Coordinates of C-alpha atoms and ligand atoms in Angstrom, one line a residue:
M1114 CA 107.5 123.8 59.4
K1115 CA 105.1 120.9 58.6
L1116 CA 102.6 121.9 56.0
I1117 CA 99.8 120.4 54.0
F1118 CA 98.7 122.0 50.7
L1119 CA 95.0 121.4 50.2
G1120 CA 92.9 122.4 47.2
P1121 CA 91.3 121.0 44.0
P1122 CA 93.4 119.6 41.2
G1123 CA 94.7 122.5 39.2
A1124 CA 94.7 125.0 42.1
G1125 CA 98.4 125.3 41.6
K1126 CA 99.6 123.4 44.6
G1127 CA 102.6 121.8 42.8
T1128 CA 103.7 125.1 41.3
L1129 CA 103.4 126.9 44.6
A1130 CA 105.2 124.0 46.4
A1131 CA 108.2 124.4 44.0
K1132 CA 108.4 128.1 45.1
A1133 CA 107.8 127.3 48.8
V1134 CA 110.7 124.8 48.8
D1135 CA 113.1 127.7 48.0
I1136 CA 111.5 130.0 50.6
L1137 CA 111.2 127.4 53.5
K1138 CA 114.1 125.0 52.6
I1139 CA 111.9 121.9 53.3
P1140 CA 111.1 119.0 50.9
H1141 CA 108.1 119.0 48.6
I1142 CA 106.4 115.6 49.0
S1143 CA 103.8 115.0 46.3
T1144 CA 102.0 111.6 46.4
G1145 CA 101.0 112.2 42.7
N1146 CA 104.7 112.7 41.7
I1147 CA 105.7 109.5 43.7
F1148 CA 103.0 107.5 41.9
R1149 CA 104.0 108.9 38.5
A1150 CA 107.7 108.1 39.1
A1151 CA 106.7 104.5 40.1
I1152 CA 104.6 104.2 36.9
A1153 CA 107.6 105.5 34.8
A1154 CA 109.9 103.0 36.5
E1155 CA 107.3 100.2 36.0
S1156 CA 107.8 99.1 39.6
P1157 CA 105.2 96.8 41.3
L1158 CA 103.6 99.9 42.8
G1159 CA 103.5 101.6 39.4
L1160 CA 101.9 98.7 37.7
K1161 CA 99.3 98.5 40.5
V1162 CA 98.3 102.2 40.3
K1163 CA 98.6 103.1 36.6
A1164 CA 95.0 102.5 35.6
I1165 CA 93.7 104.2 38.7
L1166 CA 95.7 107.4 38.0
D1167 CA 94.8 107.5 34.3
S1168 CA 91.1 107.3 35.3
G1169 CA 91.3 110.1 37.9
K1170 CA 90.1 107.9 40.8
L1171 CA 92.0 107.6 44.1
V1172 CA 94.6 105.0 45.0
D1173 CA 93.4 103.1 48.1
D1174 CA 94.0 104.6 51.5
G1175 CA 96.2 101.7 52.8
T1176 CA 98.7 101.9 50.0
T1177 CA 98.9 105.7 50.1
I1178 CA 99.2 105.9 53.9
D1179 CA 102.1 103.4 54.0
L1180 CA 103.9 105.3 51.3
V1181 CA 103.7 108.6 53.1
K1182 CA 104.5 107.1 56.5
E1183 CA 107.7 105.7 55.0
R1184 CA 108.6 108.9 53.2
L1185 CA 108.0 111.1 56.3
A1186 CA 110.4 108.8 58.3
Q1187 CA 113.3 109.8 56.0
A1188 CA 116.0 112.2 57.3
D1189 CA 115.1 115.2 55.1
A1190 CA 111.5 115.3 56.4
Q1191 CA 112.4 115.7 60.1
K1192 CA 112.7 119.5 60.0
G1193 CA 109.6 119.9 58.0
Y1194 CA 107.8 119.2 54.7
I1195 CA 105.2 120.3 52.3
L1196 CA 102.7 117.6 51.7
D1197 CA 101.0 118.1 48.3
G1198 CA 98.1 115.8 47.4
F1199 CA 98.0 114.1 50.8
P1200 CA 95.8 113.6 52.7
R1201 CA 93.0 113.4 50.2
T1202 CA 90.4 111.5 52.4
I1203 CA 89.4 111.8 56.1
P1204 CA 90.9 108.3 56.9
Q1205 CA 94.2 109.5 55.4
A1206 CA 94.1 112.7 57.6
E1207 CA 93.3 110.6 60.7
A1208 CA 96.2 108.2 59.9
L1209 CA 98.6 111.2 59.3
G1210 CA 97.7 112.5 62.8
T1211 CA 99.0 109.2 64.3
F1212 CA 102.6 109.5 62.8
S1213 CA 103.2 113.3 62.4
T1214 CA 102.1 116.6 63.8
V1215 CA 101.1 119.2 61.1
D1216 CA 101.7 122.9 61.9
R1217 CA 99.5 124.5 59.2
V1218 CA 97.1 123.5 56.4
V1219 CA 97.1 125.9 53.4
N1220 CA 93.8 125.7 51.5
F1221 CA 94.2 127.0 47.9
D1222 CA 90.8 128.1 46.9
I1223 CA 89.6 128.3 43.2
P1224 CA 86.3 127.6 41.4
D1225 CA 85.9 124.7 39.0
S1226 CA 86.0 127.0 35.9
G1227 CA 89.5 128.1 36.7
V1228 CA 90.6 124.5 37.3
V1229 CA 89.5 123.3 33.9
D1230 CA 91.4 126.1 32.1
R1231 CA 94.6 125.4 34.1
L1232 CA 94.5 121.6 33.8
G1233 CA 93.6 121.5 30.1
G1234 CA 96.7 123.6 29.3
R1235 CA 99.1 121.9 31.8
R1236 CA 102.2 120.1 30.6
V1237 CA 104.5 118.2 33.0
C1238 CA 108.1 117.0 32.8
R1239 CA 108.2 113.3 32.8
K1240 CA 111.6 113.4 34.6
C1241 CA 111.5 116.1 37.3
G1242 CA 107.8 116.7 37.6
H1243 CA 108.0 120.4 36.9
N1244 CA 104.7 121.9 35.7
F1245 CA 104.3 124.1 32.6
H1246 CA 101.3 125.7 30.9
I1247 CA 100.8 126.1 27.1
I1248 CA 99.7 129.7 27.6
F1249 CA 101.0 131.1 30.9
D1250 CA 104.3 129.3 31.3
K1251 CA 105.6 127.6 28.2
P1252 CA 108.9 125.7 28.1
K1253 CA 111.6 127.5 26.1
T1254 CA 111.8 124.7 23.6
E1255 CA 108.5 122.9 23.0
G1256 CA 108.3 119.5 24.6
V1257 CA 111.6 119.9 26.5
C1258 CA 111.9 120.7 30.2
D1259 CA 113.8 124.0 31.0
H1260 CA 115.1 122.5 34.2
C1261 CA 116.3 119.0 33.4
G1262 CA 115.9 118.5 29.7
G1263 CA 113.2 115.8 30.3
E1264 CA 110.3 115.2 28.0
V1265 CA 107.3 117.5 28.6
Y1266 CA 104.0 115.7 28.1
T1267 CA 100.2 115.9 28.8
R1268 CA 99.2 113.8 31.8
E1269 CA 96.6 111.2 30.9
D1270 CA 94.4 112.5 33.8
D1271 CA 94.5 116.1 32.4
R1272 CA 92.2 115.1 29.6
P1273 CA 88.6 116.4 29.8
V1274 CA 86.8 113.2 31.1
A1275 CA 89.4 112.5 33.8
I1276 CA 89.4 116.2 34.8
Q1277 CA 85.6 116.0 35.5
K1278 CA 86.2 112.7 37.4
R1279 CA 89.0 114.3 39.5
L1280 CA 86.8 117.3 40.4
E1281 CA 84.0 114.9 41.4
V1282 CA 86.3 112.9 43.6
Y1283 CA 87.7 116.1 45.1
R1284 CA 84.3 117.4 46.1
A1285 CA 83.1 114.1 47.5
Q1286 CA 86.3 112.9 49.3
T1287 CA 88.8 115.7 49.8
A1288 CA 86.8 118.9 50.3
P1289 CA 85.5 117.6 53.7
L1290 CA 89.2 118.0 54.9
I1291 CA 88.7 121.8 54.8
E1292 CA 86.3 121.7 57.7
F1293 CA 88.3 118.9 59.4
Y1294 CA 91.4 121.1 59.6
R1295 CA 89.4 124.3 60.2
N1296 CA 87.9 122.7 63.3
K1297 CA 91.4 121.9 64.5
G1298 CA 92.4 125.6 64.0
L1299 CA 95.1 124.8 61.5
L1300 CA 93.5 126.1 58.2
L1301 CA 94.8 129.1 56.3
D1302 CA 92.9 130.2 53.1
V1303 CA 94.8 131.5 50.1
D1304 CA 92.9 132.7 47.0
A1305 CA 94.4 130.6 44.2
R1306 CA 92.8 132.5 41.3
P1307 CA 95.5 135.2 40.6
A1308 CA 98.7 134.7 38.6
V1309 CA 101.5 132.7 40.4
D1310 CA 103.5 135.6 41.8
E1311 CA 100.4 137.1 43.5
V1312 CA 99.5 133.7 45.0
V1313 CA 103.1 133.4 46.3
A1314 CA 102.8 136.8 47.9
N1315 CA 99.5 135.9 49.5
F1316 CA 100.9 132.6 50.7
R1317 CA 103.9 134.4 52.3
K1318 CA 101.6 136.9 53.9
V1319 CA 99.2 134.4 55.6
L1320 CA 102.1 132.2 56.8
A1321 CA 104.3 135.2 57.7
V1322 CA 107.4 133.8 55.9
Ligands
AMP484 P1 98.0 114.7 41.8 O1 99.3 114.8 41.1 O2 98.1 115.1 43.2 O3 96.9 115.4 41.0 O4 97.6 113.1 41.9 C1 97.4 112.4 40.7 C2 96.7 111.1 41.0 O5 97.5 110.3 41.9 C3 95.3 111.2 41.7 O6 94.3 111.5 40.8 C4 95.2 109.9 42.4 O7 94.9 108.9 41.4 C5 96.6 109.6 42.8 N1 96.8 110.1 44.2 C6 97.7 111.1 44.5 N2 97.6 111.4 45.9 C7 96.7 110.5 46.4 C8 96.2 110.3 47.7 N3 96.6 111.0 48.7 N4 95.3 109.3 47.8 C9 94.9 108.6 46.8 N5 95.3 108.8 45.5 C10 96.2 109.7 45.3

């Protein structure tokens, strides 16, 4: 199954994707995780995008589209994938349509107030990208990832000024994708406000998996 996870930053797309990987046995492809890994590795791509990510703005469409096109051509993505954080603009969605056929777009719906609480408390593993939360889902040992032992840190773009910028960018550039995919008959809405287990149950229900 070829899936897109749509929704504002902090809707829980990454957390849900980690659960959905176990259910559907398809890879989770997060453009944000790919960019953060490039930054950690100080690769040419990482050096190019670091300041953009820290500010909460979007990386240019050309760079992002090339990256996803290359990733979707790999063997593990042939039977399906979960795209998390891509597409984020109409040109990205149009480009995706030229090199892959998406089966469903899951729209994780949550108001801005819920997003700010979640992102402000979010902590992320620098090594494997797993998400934690200082209230709802703490690592067993502070600062250490339960899954890989990596360092758990606060993303630069989870600080208040960048959160506001990311919400602004989401409303202006990404939210129009909801109607874009609804018009194609691909959109499924999932209420992202409840706790993770309930969101997972709703996700399974709407997708019948
Ligand atoms: P995320 O982890 O999905 O919240 O993405 C973190 C940051 O990576 C975003 O704020 C953007 O700077 C960049 N990014 C991720 N995906 C995209 C995309 N599809 N287009 C442009 N920039 C992106």
